[in-house]
């Protein structure tokens, strides 16, 4: 292989030499952020942080470190997403295990969590314990981040994929939150019958089916289609969520969903068709894109 031929263990490979070679290799393979990815992978192979690399440029790698790094580079050059190569992703200041069974948590989704925290903080003034539900939880990043940042909150998380639900449970263990979350395998609200929540959150699949083939290879080839495909117009899951979820809200409760580019107005309109939703809000992300739709009950 290219990586094997050029990165043999018989030579001395220092941090600086490896970074130089890897950046060039990644550029040849059209990796979007060659320098950043090279640094992140090398730091991980050494079990250090990135700043370590800059003060140890001349450090040679041990053979086991080189072997590990070579496997990382080979996978990343094939456009395997960085999070899948390393098996983890940072989100809301926490680290989450990720696998090919789960969507990789995105920075965009932190706005959904922040909007939920803002609402729950106000509600906590009059409610001793808060209950939330997360529909399509994936890694559990949204629900678990909310629990981490909101004491006195409990969550039910649901995912259609048993493998994704297992990842969410694993992340709950790592974050010490297993006593505050229950993870169910099921279809949206189906496992929650008879329960009521202060807030329901969701980051559902929202990419129109026909657009999936035009996505960057990291997404198209590796992330689960189940977590991406929002149907013909991208709104299939919102129609179901807005029809089903408001019935599970307590009085004065709220629903918050992440939406795709250009979908916010349509999703807000869907929310308003439910008799329990009396008001909606649309929140923009840092790029000015309408990213979160909230609906409120009285």
mmCIF file of N, CA, C and O in Angstrom, residues 13 49 53 57 162 224 260 280:
data_model
loop_
_atom_site.group_PDB
_atom_site.id
_atom_site.type_symbol
_atom_site.label_atom_id
_atom_site.label_comp_id
_atom_site.label_asym_id
_atom_site.label_seq_id
_atom_site.Cartn_x
_atom_site.Cartn_y
_atom_site.Cartn_z
ATOM 1 N N UNK A 13 11.138 8.015 11.784
ATOM 2 C CA UNK A 13 10.068 8.960 11.459
ATOM 3 C C UNK A 13 9.829 9.852 12.667
ATOM 4 O O UNK A 13 9.286 9.421 13.674
ATOM 5 N N UNK A 49 -2.022 15.548 23.415
ATOM 6 C CA UNK A 49 -2.813 16.575 22.748
ATOM 7 C C UNK A 49 -1.983 17.221 21.638
ATOM 8 O O UNK A 49 -0.769 17.019 21.542
ATOM 9 N N UNK A 53 2.739 18.090 19.934
ATOM 10 C CA UNK A 53 3.470 17.905 18.683
ATOM 11 C C UNK A 53 4.427 19.064 18.421
ATOM 12 O O UNK A 53 5.528 18.873 17.914
ATOM 13 N N UNK A 57 8.812 18.218 17.927
ATOM 14 C CA UNK A 57 8.945 18.009 16.482
ATOM 15 C C UNK A 57 9.976 16.936 16.125
ATOM 16 O O UNK A 57 9.833 16.220 15.144
ATOM 17 N N UNK A 162 -31.077 -0.591 16.928
ATOM 18 C CA UNK A 162 -30.593 -1.187 18.184
ATOM 19 C C UNK A 162 -29.109 -0.914 18.419
ATOM 20 O O UNK A 162 -28.691 -0.713 19.560
ATOM 21 N N UNK A 224 -24.616 6.449 8.457
ATOM 22 C CA UNK A 224 -25.782 5.596 8.191
ATOM 23 C C UNK A 224 -26.881 6.350 7.447
ATOM 24 O O UNK A 224 -27.334 7.412 7.893
ATOM 25 N N UNK A 260 -32.795 21.255 8.472
ATOM 26 C CA UNK A 260 -31.846 21.481 7.394
ATOM 27 C C UNK A 260 -32.003 22.867 6.798
ATOM 28 O O UNK A 260 -32.959 23.596 7.077
ATOM 29 N N UNK A 280 -44.520 29.309 17.885
ATOM 30 C CA UNK A 280 -43.259 28.723 17.404
ATOM 31 C C UNK A 280 -42.177 29.799 17.374
ATOM 32 O O UNK A 280 -42.465 30.993 17.289
#
